[in-house]
Amino acid sequence: MTTRRKVIDAESDIISDLPGHIIDHILSHLPIREAVRTSVLSYKWRNKWYTLPNLVFDKQFVPATIDSKDLLVIDSKFLKIVDHVLLLHSGPINVFKLCECDVNRGNVVGDIDRWILYLTGRSIKELVLEVWLEEKPYKIPFCLFSCQSLHHLKLRWSWFKPPKMFKGFRNLKSLDLNMVTVAQDDFANLISGCPLLEKLILTEVDGLTQINIHAPNLKFFEIVGEFEGISFDNTFQLATVFADSWVDFNFENNQSTLHGRSSNFLKFFDHLPHIQSLMIHGYFLKNLAAGISPGKLPTPCIDLSYLSLSVNFDNLEEILAALCLLGSSPNLQKLEIHARFEVETLPLAFETYCWEDTFSRPATPFQVRHVTLDNISGCKSELDFIQFLLLYSPVLEKMTVKPLPTLRLELMTELIRFKRASGEAEVIYVIEDLSY
């Protein structure tokens, strides 16, 4: 009877008889904890997880609800698990992620430094470090700066201070810095030292005011936080830009120093000849347009198909900048405008303000097909802008207007009365339901 049972068990173990690359593929889709647990399935599975190329350590190792008195115990267990996996691992490690790791043990920095030193010797290709320390940001160890095998790097809650001899990551393709502290010069040297960089994301990076980007292969750029301006150099492949500035530098600085200053508009677009998607939110359009803004860019944005702007309609320079981009984008398909309000901004003098006297008609009609305007308050400058778009957009197909919840319904009647250059233009008035 015993012999027969063994034969049946052997025949029923279909998974263990799968080809090795199939088993590796299955394990690669499991969390590291579950992959390690497969070692108890059978003798054949005992060492299968040793060669996992992707190692991800995240919150799954920490219970959702714990007592504060158990934090040190949990930290110690978590760190021992990472040590255990790295000790037994064999083969290449392509990906190592330490995600949202909130540890409190005193010598955790030494542990993480040791892991990074080990990983740099294994020619790691993707590294994600999200380590929260209570006292100060985690300082990236010098050994990481010698790791030239890196293709993707993401750092969060860290201090990025490379050694003086650091020449960049020659094979890096994507860089994501989130709440990282880095000096202006160190950042500039980092970017210029990554010739293959294609994707760059900066979120609340401390230490940067003026962002200088020199990246010949960069295709995607995103920045969110406190910064004054961006300058691009040799970024002719850049296709997607998202910029959201939280600080109004023009309001903080002496306004007299801004009067007559040449606009940053031309500098910003000099190295963006192939831009396809552009999103400018927060105060960045205001910071960008301060001074003198051209009516049209010297070189049009031929490839720009999607444009999203945050505009303060009490600021003539911002309106002019928005119209400049519209007139310089002959193949624009989709336009999104978010109306922004500023407490410190004085409204336009409606009794003397006249749209026709302030803004000239476009040299060529706008080619936009789909327009969305949200957060609309119904002020005169907003309505004038909407009317202007309808009047000079002959291929417009649909305009969606999303007003503030408190806006009067009469606005819909005003919109319907506006003349339209496009006989196919459909104006949709969306009222948010706040009943819930």
Short mmCIF file of C-alpha atoms in Angstrom, two decimals:
data_model
loop_
_atom_site.label_atom_id
_atom_site.label_comp_id
_atom_site.label_asym_id
_atom_site.label_seq_id
_atom_site.Cartn_x
_atom_site.Cartn_y
_atom_site.Cartn_z
CA MET A 1 0.00 0.00 0.00
CA THR A 2 2.83 2.40 0.85
CA THR A 3 4.59 1.76 -2.46
CA ARG A 4 1.43 2.39 -4.42
CA ARG A 5 0.83 5.70 -2.61
CA LYS A 6 4.33 6.88 -3.47
CA VAL A 7 3.75 6.10 -7.15
CA ILE A 8 0.45 8.00 -7.14
CA ASP A 9 2.04 11.01 -5.41
CA ALA A 10 4.92 11.07 -7.91
CA GLU A 11 2.58 10.90 -10.87
CA SER A 12 0.33 13.67 -9.48
CA ASP A 13 3.22 16.15 -8.98
CA ILE A 14 2.77 17.70 -12.41
CA ILE A 15 4.06 21.15 -11.43
CA SER A 16 7.44 19.80 -10.28
CA ASP A 17 7.92 18.18 -13.69
CA LEU A 18 7.49 21.46 -15.54
CA PRO A 19 10.55 22.79 -17.37
CA GLY A 20 12.85 24.88 -15.22
CA HIS A 21 12.21 28.13 -17.08
CA ILE A 22 8.45 27.70 -16.56
CA ILE A 23 8.92 27.24 -12.81
CA ASP A 24 11.19 30.29 -12.73
CA HIS A 25 8.50 32.28 -14.52
CA ILE A 26 5.89 31.21 -11.95
CA LEU A 27 8.15 32.14 -9.03
CA SER A 28 8.94 35.52 -10.55
CA HIS A 29 5.27 36.49 -10.24
CA LEU A 30 5.05 35.61 -6.54
CA PRO A 31 5.92 37.90 -3.62
CA ILE A 32 9.33 36.98 -2.25
CA ARG A 33 7.77 35.60 0.95
CA GLU A 34 5.54 33.22 -1.01
CA ALA A 35 8.37 32.23 -3.34
CA VAL A 36 10.53 31.23 -0.37
CA ARG A 37 7.66 29.17 1.06
CA THR A 38 7.60 26.98 -2.06
CA SER A 39 10.79 25.35 -0.75
CA VAL A 40 8.62 23.07 1.44
CA LEU A 41 6.60 21.67 -1.49
CA SER A 42 9.09 18.98 -2.39
CA TYR A 43 12.78 18.22 -2.70
CA LYS A 44 12.76 19.59 -6.27
CA TRP A 45 11.43 22.93 -5.04
CA ARG A 46 13.82 23.32 -2.11
CA ASN A 47 16.35 25.53 -3.86
CA LYS A 48 14.26 26.93 -6.72
CA TRP A 49 13.84 30.37 -5.18
CA TYR A 50 17.61 30.77 -4.78
CA THR A 51 17.90 32.03 -8.35
CA LEU A 52 15.04 34.56 -8.36
CA PRO A 53 16.33 37.54 -10.38
CA ASN A 54 13.87 40.03 -8.88
CA LEU A 55 13.84 40.60 -5.11
CA VAL A 56 11.10 42.87 -3.71
CA PHE A 57 10.87 43.62 0.01
CA ASP A 58 7.88 45.75 0.93
CA LYS A 59 5.10 46.17 3.50
CA GLN A 60 3.99 42.57 3.08
CA PHE A 61 6.65 41.71 5.61
CA VAL A 62 5.11 43.99 8.25
CA PRO A 63 1.65 43.38 9.80
CA ALA A 64 -0.98 46.03 9.06
CA THR A 65 -1.67 46.68 12.76
CA ILE A 66 1.04 46.32 15.38
CA ASP A 67 1.83 47.56 18.85
CA SER A 68 4.58 50.14 19.11
CA LYS A 69 6.39 47.91 21.60
CA ASP A 70 6.80 45.30 18.87
CA LEU A 71 8.45 47.66 16.35
CA LEU A 72 12.01 46.66 17.24
CA VAL A 73 11.13 42.98 17.05
CA ILE A 74 9.52 43.39 13.64
CA ASP A 75 12.41 45.50 12.34
CA SER A 76 14.87 42.86 13.47
CA LYS A 77 12.87 40.09 11.82
CA PHE A 78 12.53 42.06 8.59
CA LEU A 79 16.25 42.74 8.38
CA LYS A 80 17.06 39.09 9.11
CA ILE A 81 14.78 37.99 6.26
CA VAL A 82 16.64 40.24 3.81
CA ASP A 83 19.97 38.93 5.08
CA HIS A 84 18.76 35.33 4.76
CA VAL A 85 17.56 35.78 1.18
CA LEU A 86 20.76 37.50 0.04
CA LEU A 87 22.95 34.91 1.79
CA LEU A 88 21.32 31.95 0.05
CA HIS A 89 20.73 33.62 -3.30
CA SER A 90 22.71 32.43 -6.30
CA GLY A 91 22.73 33.69 -9.86
CA PRO A 92 22.18 37.23 -11.12
CA ILE A 93 20.06 39.82 -9.27
CA ASN A 94 18.44 42.11 -11.79
CA VAL A 95 16.02 43.93 -9.48
CA PHE A 96 16.23 44.79 -5.78
CA LYS A 97 13.45 46.83 -4.18
CA LEU A 98 13.24 47.99 -0.57
CA CYS A 99 9.85 49.73 -0.69
CA GLU A 100 8.27 51.96 1.96
CA CYS A 101 10.58 50.57 4.60
CA ASP A 102 9.98 52.32 7.95
CA VAL A 103 12.58 50.86 10.29
CA ASN A 104 13.63 52.02 13.73
CA ARG A 105 16.55 49.84 14.72
CA GLY A 106 19.68 51.83 15.47
CA ASN A 107 22.12 50.05 13.15
CA VAL A 108 19.77 49.70 10.18
CA VAL A 109 21.93 52.11 8.15
CA GLY A 110 24.85 49.71 8.42
CA ASP A 111 22.65 46.84 7.25
CA ILE A 112 21.41 48.72 4.18
CA ASP A 113 24.93 49.89 3.33
CA ARG A 114 26.08 46.27 3.46
CA TRP A 115 23.26 45.14 1.15
CA ILE A 116 24.08 47.84 -1.39
CA LEU A 117 27.75 46.89 -1.36
CA TYR A 118 26.73 43.28 -1.99
CA LEU A 119 24.35 44.24 -4.81
CA THR A 120 26.89 46.41 -6.61
CA GLY A 121 29.08 43.33 -6.85
CA ARG A 122 26.23 41.39 -8.47
CA SER A 123 25.81 43.81 -11.41
CA ILE A 124 22.30 44.85 -10.37
CA LYS A 125 20.22 46.56 -13.06
CA GLU A 126 17.32 48.09 -11.09
CA LEU A 127 17.48 49.45 -7.55
CA VAL A 128 14.60 50.97 -5.55
CA LEU A 129 15.33 52.35 -2.09
CA GLU A 130 12.50 53.83 -0.03
CA VAL A 131 13.87 53.95 3.51
CA TRP A 132 12.36 56.20 6.17
CA LEU A 133 14.63 57.09 9.08
CA GLU A 134 13.30 59.24 11.92
CA GLU A 135 16.37 61.37 12.59
CA LYS A 136 17.73 62.22 9.13
CA PRO A 137 17.61 61.07 5.48
CA TYR A 138 19.46 57.92 4.55
CA LYS A 139 22.80 58.84 3.00
CA ILE A 140 23.54 56.87 -0.14
CA PRO A 141 26.87 55.04 0.38
CA PHE A 142 29.78 55.73 -1.94
CA CYS A 143 29.84 52.15 -3.20
CA LEU A 144 26.61 52.72 -5.16
CA PHE A 145 28.23 55.45 -7.24
CA SER A 146 30.62 52.91 -8.73
CA CYS A 147 27.78 50.64 -9.93
CA GLN A 148 27.81 51.10 -13.69
CA SER A 149 25.42 48.20 -14.36
CA LEU A 150 22.41 50.22 -13.17
CA HIS A 151 19.65 50.82 -15.71
CA HIS A 152 16.93 52.05 -13.34
CA LEU A 153 17.33 53.88 -10.04
CA LYS A 154 14.63 55.14 -7.66
CA LEU A 155 15.48 56.83 -4.36
CA ARG A 156 13.10 58.14 -1.70
CA TRP A 157 13.86 59.87 1.62
CA SER A 158 17.59 59.94 0.87
CA TRP A 159 20.62 62.21 0.80
CA PHE A 160 22.40 62.01 -2.54
CA LYS A 161 26.00 63.14 -2.08
CA PRO A 162 28.37 61.52 -4.62
CA PRO A 163 32.15 61.48 -4.22
CA LYS A 164 34.16 64.09 -6.11
CA MET A 165 35.40 61.52 -8.62
CA PHE A 166 31.84 60.47 -9.58
CA LYS A 167 31.31 60.66 -13.35
CA GLY A 168 27.69 59.50 -13.53
CA PHE A 169 25.94 56.23 -14.33
CA ARG A 170 26.88 55.43 -17.91
CA ASN A 171 24.09 52.88 -18.48
CA LEU A 172 21.26 54.48 -16.49
CA LYS A 173 17.99 54.82 -18.44
CA SER A 174 15.55 56.01 -15.77
CA LEU A 175 16.02 58.04 -12.58
CA ASP A 176 13.31 58.76 -9.98
CA LEU A 177 14.19 61.02 -7.03
CA ASN A 178 11.44 61.51 -4.42
CA MET A 179 12.07 63.68 -1.35
CA VAL A 180 15.80 63.44 -1.96
CA THR A 181 18.34 66.06 -0.89
CA VAL A 182 20.96 66.89 -3.52
CA ALA A 183 23.14 69.93 -4.21
CA GLN A 184 22.64 71.92 -7.41
CA ASP A 185 26.07 71.11 -8.88
CA ASP A 186 25.90 67.43 -7.91
CA PHE A 187 22.56 67.12 -9.69
CA ALA A 188 23.83 68.81 -12.85
CA ASN A 189 26.88 66.52 -12.92
CA LEU A 190 24.68 63.48 -12.32
CA ILE A 191 22.38 64.21 -15.27
CA SER A 192 25.18 65.10 -17.67
CA GLY A 193 26.95 61.87 -16.60
CA CYS A 194 24.02 59.67 -17.65
CA PRO A 195 24.18 59.79 -21.48
CA LEU A 196 21.53 57.05 -21.95
CA LEU A 197 18.97 58.61 -19.59
CA GLU A 198 15.46 58.43 -21.10
CA LYS A 199 13.16 59.05 -18.12
CA LEU A 200 13.62 61.53 -15.25
CA ILE A 201 11.17 62.11 -12.37
CA LEU A 202 11.83 64.67 -9.62
CA THR A 203 9.38 64.97 -6.71
CA GLU A 204 9.98 67.40 -3.84
CA VAL A 205 13.73 67.35 -4.37
CA ASP A 206 15.46 69.54 -1.80
CA GLY A 207 18.42 71.68 -2.83
CA LEU A 208 17.33 72.59 -6.36
CA THR A 209 15.96 75.96 -7.45
CA GLN A 210 16.99 76.21 -11.09
CA ILE A 211 16.85 72.82 -12.80
CA ASN A 212 19.48 72.34 -15.51
CA ILE A 213 18.91 69.32 -17.76
CA HIS A 214 21.56 68.09 -20.20
CA ALA A 215 20.37 64.72 -21.51
CA PRO A 216 20.57 63.90 -25.24
CA ASN A 217 18.37 60.77 -24.99
CA LEU A 218 15.77 62.07 -22.52
CA LYS A 219 12.20 61.35 -23.66
CA PHE A 220 10.13 61.81 -20.46
CA PHE A 221 10.57 64.47 -17.77
CA GLU A 222 8.40 65.13 -14.71
CA ILE A 223 9.00 67.56 -11.86
CA VAL A 224 6.82 68.45 -8.87
CA GLY A 225 7.78 70.72 -5.98
CA GLU A 226 9.50 74.03 -5.25
CA PHE A 227 11.56 75.25 -8.17
CA GLU A 228 11.88 78.50 -10.07
CA GLY A 229 12.79 77.46 -13.56
CA ILE A 230 14.02 74.77 -15.92
CA SER A 231 16.63 75.01 -18.62
CA PHE A 232 17.10 72.29 -21.22
CA ASP A 233 20.30 71.66 -23.14
CA ASN A 234 20.66 69.04 -25.88
CA THR A 235 17.26 67.48 -25.12
CA PHE A 236 15.99 67.28 -28.67
CA GLN A 237 14.31 63.88 -28.14
CA LEU A 238 12.21 65.03 -25.20
CA ALA A 239 8.57 64.18 -25.96
CA THR A 240 6.70 64.46 -22.62
CA VAL A 241 7.10 67.16 -19.96
CA PHE A 242 5.10 67.57 -16.75
CA ALA A 243 5.99 70.52 -14.49
CA ASP A 244 4.12 71.49 -11.32
CA SER A 245 5.66 74.29 -9.26
CA TRP A 246 4.24 75.01 -5.80
CA VAL A 247 5.95 78.35 -5.26
CA ASP A 248 5.20 81.73 -6.85
CA PHE A 249 8.72 83.12 -7.08
CA ASN A 250 7.46 86.26 -8.82
CA PHE A 251 5.32 87.14 -5.80
CA GLU A 252 8.07 86.37 -3.29
CA ASN A 253 10.70 88.41 -5.12
CA ASN A 254 10.72 92.15 -5.58
CA GLN A 255 8.27 92.86 -8.39
CA SER A 256 10.34 95.79 -9.66
CA THR A 257 13.15 93.41 -10.63
CA LEU A 258 10.77 91.56 -12.95
CA HIS A 259 9.59 94.61 -14.91
CA GLY A 260 11.03 94.57 -18.39
CA ARG A 261 12.84 91.28 -17.85
CA SER A 262 12.99 89.05 -20.91
CA SER A 263 10.73 86.03 -20.68
CA ASN A 264 12.00 82.52 -19.99
CA PHE A 265 9.55 81.30 -22.63
CA LEU A 266 12.03 81.19 -25.48
CA LYS A 267 14.75 79.53 -23.39
CA PHE A 268 12.31 76.87 -22.21
CA PHE A 269 11.27 75.79 -25.71
CA ASP A 270 14.64 76.16 -27.44
CA HIS A 271 15.53 72.49 -26.88
CA LEU A 272 12.03 71.02 -27.15
CA PRO A 273 11.50 70.78 -30.91
CA HIS A 274 9.76 67.39 -30.73
CA ILE A 275 7.62 67.89 -27.63
CA GLN A 276 4.38 65.87 -27.92
CA SER A 277 2.71 66.20 -24.51
CA LEU A 278 3.16 69.26 -22.29
CA MET A 279 1.60 69.72 -18.83
CA ILE A 280 2.30 72.93 -16.89
CA HIS A 281 0.55 73.17 -13.52
CA GLY A 282 0.74 75.15 -10.30
CA TYR A 283 2.65 78.43 -10.53
CA PHE A 284 5.04 77.32 -13.24
CA LEU A 285 3.26 79.06 -16.11
CA LYS A 286 3.33 82.31 -14.10
CA ASN A 287 7.03 81.89 -13.32
CA LEU A 288 7.74 81.01 -16.93
CA ALA A 289 5.80 83.90 -18.45
CA ALA A 290 7.02 86.69 -16.15
CA GLY A 291 8.36 89.57 -18.18
CA ILE A 292 7.85 89.88 -21.90
CA SER A 293 6.12 86.96 -23.64
CA PRO A 294 6.23 86.60 -27.44
CA GLY A 295 3.02 86.38 -29.41
CA LYS A 296 4.34 83.25 -31.07
CA LEU A 297 7.33 80.96 -30.64
CA PRO A 298 10.09 81.39 -33.27
CA THR A 299 10.00 77.65 -33.91
CA PRO A 300 6.52 76.09 -33.75
CA CYS A 301 5.83 72.95 -31.72
CA ILE A 302 4.99 70.82 -34.74
CA ASP A 303 4.59 67.55 -32.79
CA LEU A 304 2.66 68.91 -29.80
CA SER A 305 -0.70 67.09 -29.67
CA TYR A 306 -1.64 67.39 -25.97
CA LEU A 307 -1.42 70.56 -23.86
CA SER A 308 -2.56 70.94 -20.24
CA LEU A 309 -2.22 74.30 -18.46
CA SER A 310 -3.05 75.79 -15.08
CA VAL A 311 -3.97 79.43 -15.79
CA ASN A 312 -4.80 82.34 -13.51
CA PHE A 313 -7.26 84.36 -15.62
CA ASP A 314 -6.56 87.46 -13.52
CA ASN A 315 -3.01 87.47 -14.90
CA LEU A 316 -2.64 88.89 -18.41
CA GLU A 317 0.83 87.38 -18.87
CA GLU A 318 -0.47 83.88 -18.20
CA ILE A 319 -3.33 84.31 -20.65
CA LEU A 320 -0.88 85.62 -23.24
CA ALA A 321 1.44 82.65 -22.62
CA ALA A 322 -1.45 80.21 -23.09
CA LEU A 323 -2.44 81.87 -26.37
CA CYS A 324 1.18 81.85 -27.49
CA LEU A 325 1.37 78.09 -27.03
CA LEU A 326 -1.94 77.61 -28.81
CA GLY A 327 -0.81 79.68 -31.77
CA SER A 328 2.54 77.86 -31.91
CA SER A 329 1.05 74.35 -31.97
CA PRO A 330 -0.40 73.74 -35.44
CA ASN A 331 -1.14 70.06 -34.80
CA LEU A 332 -2.59 70.32 -31.30
CA GLN A 333 -5.41 67.82 -30.81
CA LYS A 334 -6.34 68.16 -27.14
CA LEU A 335 -6.24 71.18 -24.82
CA GLU A 336 -7.00 71.14 -21.09
CA ILE A 337 -7.21 74.35 -19.05
CA HIS A 338 -7.52 74.42 -15.26
CA ALA A 339 -8.51 77.83 -13.88
CA ARG A 340 -6.30 78.74 -10.91
CA PHE A 341 -7.13 81.35 -8.27
CA GLU A 342 -4.69 83.35 -6.16
CA VAL A 343 -5.71 85.26 -3.07
CA GLU A 344 -2.94 87.81 -3.45
CA THR A 345 -3.78 88.60 -7.09
CA LEU A 346 -5.94 91.66 -7.80
CA PRO A 347 -8.71 91.02 -10.35
CA LEU A 348 -8.48 92.66 -13.73
CA ALA A 349 -10.16 96.06 -13.88
CA PHE A 350 -13.32 94.96 -15.68
CA GLU A 351 -14.52 98.50 -16.32
CA THR A 352 -11.41 99.29 -18.38
CA TYR A 353 -10.38 95.80 -19.52
CA CYS A 354 -11.16 94.92 -23.16
CA TRP A 355 -10.11 91.59 -24.68
CA GLU A 356 -9.90 92.91 -28.23
CA ASP A 357 -7.58 95.74 -27.18
CA THR A 358 -5.34 93.46 -25.14
CA PHE A 359 -5.10 90.30 -27.26
CA SER A 360 -4.83 90.41 -31.05
CA ARG A 361 -6.48 87.82 -33.25
CA PRO A 362 -4.25 84.83 -34.07
CA ALA A 363 -2.19 85.00 -37.26
CA THR A 364 -3.45 81.52 -38.14
CA PRO A 365 -6.53 79.77 -36.72
CA PHE A 366 -6.13 77.35 -33.83
CA GLN A 367 -6.20 73.69 -34.91
CA VAL A 368 -7.28 72.17 -31.59
CA ARG A 369 -10.10 69.59 -31.77
CA HIS A 370 -10.95 68.81 -28.14
CA VAL A 371 -10.96 71.38 -25.31
CA THR A 372 -11.70 70.92 -21.60
CA LEU A 373 -11.92 73.83 -19.16
CA ASP A 374 -12.47 73.10 -15.47
CA ASN A 375 -12.77 75.05 -12.24
CA ILE A 376 -14.44 77.85 -14.21
CA SER A 377 -15.83 80.69 -12.05
CA GLY A 378 -17.57 82.61 -14.82
CA CYS A 379 -15.45 85.78 -14.63
CA LYS A 380 -15.20 88.00 -17.70
CA SER A 381 -11.66 87.00 -18.66
CA GLU A 382 -12.59 83.30 -18.58
CA LEU A 383 -15.64 83.87 -20.78
CA ASP A 384 -13.61 86.02 -23.16
CA PHE A 385 -11.02 83.23 -23.44
CA ILE A 386 -13.73 80.65 -24.18
CA GLN A 387 -15.33 82.91 -26.76
CA PHE A 388 -11.93 83.54 -28.36
CA LEU A 389 -11.30 79.78 -28.67
CA LEU A 390 -14.69 79.16 -30.25
CA LEU A 391 -14.27 82.05 -32.66
CA TYR A 392 -10.83 80.99 -33.98
CA SER A 393 -10.93 77.17 -33.83
CA PRO A 394 -12.40 76.08 -37.18
CA VAL A 395 -11.81 72.32 -36.64
CA LEU A 396 -13.02 72.20 -33.03
CA GLU A 397 -15.16 69.12 -32.36
CA LYS A 398 -15.96 69.29 -28.65
CA MET A 399 -15.54 71.76 -25.80
CA THR A 400 -16.30 70.60 -22.24
CA VAL A 401 -16.80 73.27 -19.57
CA LYS A 402 -16.73 72.23 -15.91
CA PRO A 403 -17.71 75.17 -13.67
CA LEU A 404 -17.42 75.56 -9.93
CA PRO A 405 -20.37 74.02 -8.05
CA THR A 406 -21.58 77.46 -6.94
CA LEU A 407 -21.64 78.96 -10.44
CA ARG A 408 -24.90 80.27 -11.78
CA LEU A 409 -26.66 78.23 -14.46
CA GLU A 410 -26.96 81.31 -16.68
CA LEU A 411 -23.39 80.65 -17.81
CA MET A 412 -24.67 77.83 -19.99
CA THR A 413 -26.90 80.29 -21.86
CA GLU A 414 -23.95 82.62 -22.44
CA LEU A 415 -21.84 79.79 -23.84
CA ILE A 416 -24.55 78.72 -26.26
CA ARG A 417 -24.74 82.25 -27.68
CA PHE A 418 -21.02 82.46 -28.51
CA LYS A 419 -20.21 82.37 -32.22
CA ARG A 420 -18.24 79.36 -33.42
CA ALA A 421 -15.88 79.01 -36.34
CA SER A 422 -16.57 75.28 -36.46
CA GLY A 423 -20.00 74.12 -37.49
CA GLU A 424 -19.27 70.76 -35.84
CA ALA A 425 -18.29 72.20 -32.46
CA GLU A 426 -20.24 70.71 -29.53
CA VAL A 427 -20.21 72.61 -26.23
CA ILE A 428 -20.86 70.43 -23.17
CA TYR A 429 -21.65 72.02 -19.82
CA VAL A 430 -20.89 69.62 -16.95
CA ILE A 431 -22.44 70.24 -13.53
CA GLU A 432 -20.88 68.25 -10.68
CA ASP A 433 -23.36 66.39 -8.48
CA LEU A 434 -22.51 67.24 -4.85
CA SER A 435 -25.55 65.54 -3.37
CA TYR A 436 -23.47 62.70 -1.99
#
